[in-house]
Every structure is written in C-alpha cells, then in structure tokens.
Amino acid sequence: MDLQLVVVPVLMLAAIGYTWYFRNKMTAGMPEAFRLFFERTGYRYADIYDQPLEQHIMHGQTLVQNPSGHHVHMLRDYHGLQVHSEQDYSVVREGNKVTISRSASWWAPAQPRIRLQIAERSLTGAFKAVKEALGRSQRHWQQLYPVQVTTGDPELDGRFLFFGVEQNEVLHVLQAPGLKALLLGCVEVDLTVHADRVVFADPTQKNMSAGMGGYVGNLAMGTDMKKRMELTIPVHDRMAELLSIMIGAVS
C-alpha cells in the first residue's frame, strides 16, 4: 500500500481534530474570561450599555465567534472620564487568499483649548517608506497641525514628533506629571487632540499584541482565553490613564 495514501488522510484528520479541540477549549473559557475583563475594567458594550452584566458576557462571545470578523465598541468610566475602546477584526477570503486585518483605538470626549499631535518618527518619512516596501502592510498617518515642536528632551525627541498650533502650548502640555513615562511605555504612539476628543490610534494593534506577549506569548497561552483577556487589562488601563492626563493638560 502506498504510504502517502495512509499518511495524508491521517494528517488531515489530525488537523481537523486539533482545530475542533482548540475552538471548543476557547469557547468553553469565554464566559469566565469576559466576566473577569468586565469586572476588572468596568467596560461595557456601548450598544447595550445599560443591560445586565450577563448580557455583555453573552454579547462578547457572539462577537468574537463571528467567522468574518467583528466591530467592538466599549466604554468605561475612568475616574469620571468616559473612555471609549474600539476594535475591529475582519477576515476576507478571495479564492485561496485570506486577508486578516485588525485595528484598535481609545478615545475620550474633550473640550480642549490646546491642539496637539504626537506620533512615532517611524510613522513618517523615509523610514516608513522603506518599512512598507519591505513588508506587506501600509500605515496611513497624516500631520494635522502646522508647527513642529522640539522639546529639548533627548528621549522624547529621539522617538516622537510633536505638532501643534503654538510651540509654548505644546511644551506646556508635555510637562504634565506622568505623561512622559506613559508615552515611552507604549509600543507605538499616535495620539491626537481634536476639537471634540482625544484619540489614541493603534491601527495595527501593536500595543495590544505586545501586552499579550507578542507572537510567542500568544502561542504560549494556547486556549487559555482568561489569560489572554487578563493580559489586555494593563493595556486598557494605560490608555485610559494617558487620555486622562492628556485631557487634563490640554483643557
């Protein structure tokens, strides 16, 4: 008997069996994982905000099990500040090609008197062009304010670009206690003070991925859904604190 005729079906059955096992283990751990996340952060889904906790747990499971992807919009009260978290995940299949895209952002409403934009140097210029040419993704970023500001701080200037309407305003904001440490603690920064809100954009979910241990960490966690969601909590807390400090400084 041709060995290939035996081995190939066995491998296919093994792969199917593992996929079934993995999905079922993940599904089984979802209720406890979502409960932990909601209780620890205070987040609730925006579209059913006033519903009981059990409804949010069920809604979360429905969203993440959608094979074509999902849009998540949650909000929380962070020491009196309404912080929104939005995440998108989509799977597009075209023949044998599967394209997966992810994005995330955190924002809070504000009435700022100062406009400011902070971005990684890697999001602009020649470095960005080379990185995109070598990779398979594009990162769209746009300068919104006319004045580029140098802070005089080697750590900040070496990593970030700062833009505003008036230099002294930008420098004043950057003196806010705790702001520098929070910025440097992020994996990638794209923070903008708009006319009605402050937004931290993370379109490739670099901060969330790093919080979960990156690619290796994700593999190590396997089917432990509770651990996965628990590791996202410090990322959400960092973003909420960063928005809170920024809004206090620009208002």
Short mmCIF file of N, CA and C in Angstrom, two decimals, residues 126-186:
data_model
loop_
_atom_site.label_atom_id
_atom_site.label_comp_id
_atom_site.label_asym_id
_atom_site.label_seq_id
_atom_site.Cartn_x
_atom_site.Cartn_y
_atom_site.Cartn_z
N ALA A 126 11.24 58.67 5.28
CA ALA A 126 11.89 57.61 4.51
C ALA A 126 11.81 56.26 5.21
N PHE A 127 11.93 56.27 6.53
CA PHE A 127 11.90 55.00 7.28
C PHE A 127 10.57 54.29 7.06
N LYS A 128 9.49 55.06 7.08
CA LYS A 128 8.17 54.48 6.87
C LYS A 128 8.07 53.87 5.47
N ALA A 129 8.59 54.60 4.46
CA ALA A 129 8.51 54.12 3.08
C ALA A 129 9.29 52.82 2.90
N VAL A 130 10.46 52.74 3.50
CA VAL A 130 11.27 51.53 3.39
C VAL A 130 10.58 50.36 4.08
N LYS A 131 10.04 50.61 5.28
CA LYS A 131 9.39 49.54 6.04
C LYS A 131 8.19 48.99 5.29
N GLU A 132 7.42 49.86 4.65
CA GLU A 132 6.24 49.41 3.91
C GLU A 132 6.64 48.69 2.63
N ALA A 133 7.75 49.13 2.02
CA ALA A 133 8.21 48.47 0.80
C ALA A 133 8.67 47.04 1.09
N LEU A 134 9.26 46.83 2.26
CA LEU A 134 9.75 45.51 2.62
C LEU A 134 8.65 44.62 3.20
N GLY A 135 7.61 45.25 3.74
CA GLY A 135 6.53 44.49 4.36
C GLY A 135 5.33 44.37 3.46
N ARG A 136 4.21 43.94 4.06
CA ARG A 136 3.00 43.74 3.29
C ARG A 136 1.85 44.60 3.80
N SER A 137 2.17 45.59 4.64
CA SER A 137 1.12 46.43 5.20
C SER A 137 1.45 47.90 4.99
N GLN A 138 0.42 48.72 5.01
CA GLN A 138 0.59 50.16 4.89
C GLN A 138 -0.01 50.83 6.12
N ARG A 139 0.66 51.86 6.57
CA ARG A 139 0.23 52.59 7.76
C ARG A 139 -0.01 54.03 7.34
N HIS A 140 -1.27 54.45 7.32
CA HIS A 140 -1.60 55.79 6.86
C HIS A 140 -1.60 56.75 8.05
N TRP A 141 -0.78 57.79 7.96
CA TRP A 141 -0.69 58.79 9.01
C TRP A 141 -0.62 60.17 8.36
N GLN A 142 -1.25 61.15 9.00
CA GLN A 142 -1.31 62.49 8.42
C GLN A 142 -1.03 63.54 9.49
N GLN A 143 -0.16 64.48 9.17
CA GLN A 143 0.09 65.61 10.06
C GLN A 143 -1.10 66.55 10.02
N LEU A 144 -1.63 66.90 11.19
CA LEU A 144 -2.83 67.73 11.25
C LEU A 144 -2.57 69.17 11.66
N TYR A 145 -1.45 69.42 12.36
CA TYR A 145 -1.19 70.76 12.87
C TYR A 145 0.13 71.30 12.30
N PRO A 146 0.22 72.62 12.10
CA PRO A 146 1.29 73.18 11.27
C PRO A 146 2.67 73.30 11.91
N VAL A 147 2.74 73.42 13.24
CA VAL A 147 4.01 73.75 13.88
C VAL A 147 4.65 72.49 14.48
N GLN A 148 5.84 72.14 13.99
CA GLN A 148 6.57 71.03 14.59
C GLN A 148 7.41 71.55 15.74
N VAL A 149 7.36 70.86 16.86
CA VAL A 149 7.99 71.34 18.08
C VAL A 149 9.07 70.37 18.54
N THR A 150 10.22 70.90 18.90
CA THR A 150 11.29 70.13 19.53
C THR A 150 11.26 70.41 21.01
N THR A 151 11.24 69.36 21.82
CA THR A 151 11.05 69.54 23.26
C THR A 151 12.34 69.82 24.01
N GLY A 152 13.49 69.41 23.45
CA GLY A 152 14.74 69.53 24.19
C GLY A 152 15.03 68.33 25.06
N ASP A 153 14.09 67.38 25.11
CA ASP A 153 14.28 66.15 25.87
C ASP A 153 14.74 65.06 24.89
N PRO A 154 15.99 64.57 25.04
CA PRO A 154 16.52 63.59 24.08
C PRO A 154 15.67 62.33 23.94
N GLU A 155 15.10 61.86 25.05
CA GLU A 155 14.28 60.64 24.97
C GLU A 155 13.02 60.86 24.15
N LEU A 156 12.38 62.00 24.37
CA LEU A 156 11.14 62.29 23.64
C LEU A 156 11.43 62.64 22.18
N ASP A 157 12.40 63.53 21.96
CA ASP A 157 12.69 63.97 20.60
C ASP A 157 13.30 62.85 19.76
N GLY A 158 14.00 61.93 20.40
CA GLY A 158 14.61 60.83 19.66
C GLY A 158 13.60 59.83 19.12
N ARG A 159 12.44 59.81 19.75
CA ARG A 159 11.45 58.81 19.35
C ARG A 159 10.20 59.41 18.70
N PHE A 160 9.77 60.59 19.16
CA PHE A 160 8.49 61.13 18.73
C PHE A 160 8.63 62.43 17.93
N LEU A 161 7.58 62.71 17.16
CA LEU A 161 7.39 64.02 16.53
C LEU A 161 6.20 64.69 17.21
N PHE A 162 6.33 66.00 17.45
CA PHE A 162 5.28 66.76 18.14
C PHE A 162 4.82 67.89 17.23
N PHE A 163 3.51 68.03 17.12
CA PHE A 163 2.94 69.08 16.28
C PHE A 163 1.84 69.80 17.06
N GLY A 164 1.72 71.09 16.79
CA GLY A 164 0.68 71.87 17.44
C GLY A 164 0.41 73.14 16.65
N VAL A 165 -0.28 74.05 17.31
CA VAL A 165 -0.58 75.34 16.70
C VAL A 165 0.40 76.40 17.20
N GLU A 166 0.86 76.23 18.45
CA GLU A 166 1.79 77.18 19.05
C GLU A 166 2.78 76.42 19.92
N GLN A 167 4.06 76.71 19.76
CA GLN A 167 5.11 75.93 20.40
C GLN A 167 4.99 75.88 21.92
N ASN A 168 4.78 77.01 22.55
CA ASN A 168 4.73 77.05 24.02
C ASN A 168 3.57 76.23 24.57
N GLU A 169 2.48 76.14 23.82
CA GLU A 169 1.36 75.32 24.25
C GLU A 169 1.75 73.85 24.30
N VAL A 170 2.44 73.41 23.27
CA VAL A 170 2.87 72.02 23.22
C VAL A 170 3.84 71.71 24.36
N LEU A 171 4.79 72.58 24.58
CA LEU A 171 5.76 72.38 25.65
C LEU A 171 5.09 72.36 27.01
N HIS A 172 4.08 73.19 27.17
CA HIS A 172 3.33 73.21 28.43
C HIS A 172 2.64 71.87 28.68
N VAL A 173 2.01 71.33 27.69
CA VAL A 173 1.29 70.05 27.84
C VAL A 173 2.26 68.93 28.22
N LEU A 174 3.43 68.93 27.62
CA LEU A 174 4.38 67.84 27.84
C LEU A 174 5.01 67.86 29.24
N GLN A 175 4.74 68.91 30.00
CA GLN A 175 5.21 68.97 31.38
C GLN A 175 4.25 68.27 32.35
N ALA A 176 3.12 67.79 31.84
CA ALA A 176 2.13 67.15 32.71
C ALA A 176 2.76 65.95 33.43
N PRO A 177 2.62 65.87 34.75
CA PRO A 177 3.21 64.76 35.51
C PRO A 177 2.74 63.40 35.02
N GLY A 178 3.69 62.50 34.78
CA GLY A 178 3.37 61.14 34.38
C GLY A 178 3.21 60.94 32.88
N LEU A 179 3.10 62.03 32.13
CA LEU A 179 2.84 61.89 30.69
C LEU A 179 4.01 61.26 29.96
N LYS A 180 5.22 61.73 30.24
CA LYS A 180 6.40 61.21 29.55
C LYS A 180 6.54 59.71 29.74
N ALA A 181 6.41 59.25 30.98
CA ALA A 181 6.57 57.81 31.26
C ALA A 181 5.51 56.98 30.53
N LEU A 182 4.29 57.48 30.46
CA LEU A 182 3.23 56.75 29.77
C LEU A 182 3.50 56.67 28.28
N LEU A 183 3.97 57.77 27.69
CA LEU A 183 4.28 57.77 26.27
C LEU A 183 5.41 56.79 25.95
N LEU A 184 6.48 56.84 26.73
CA LEU A 184 7.62 55.97 26.48
C LEU A 184 7.28 54.51 26.75
N GLY A 185 6.28 54.26 27.59
CA GLY A 185 5.89 52.89 27.90
C GLY A 185 5.02 52.24 26.83
N CYS A 186 4.55 53.05 25.88
CA CYS A 186 3.75 52.49 24.78
C CYS A 186 4.66 51.90 23.71
#
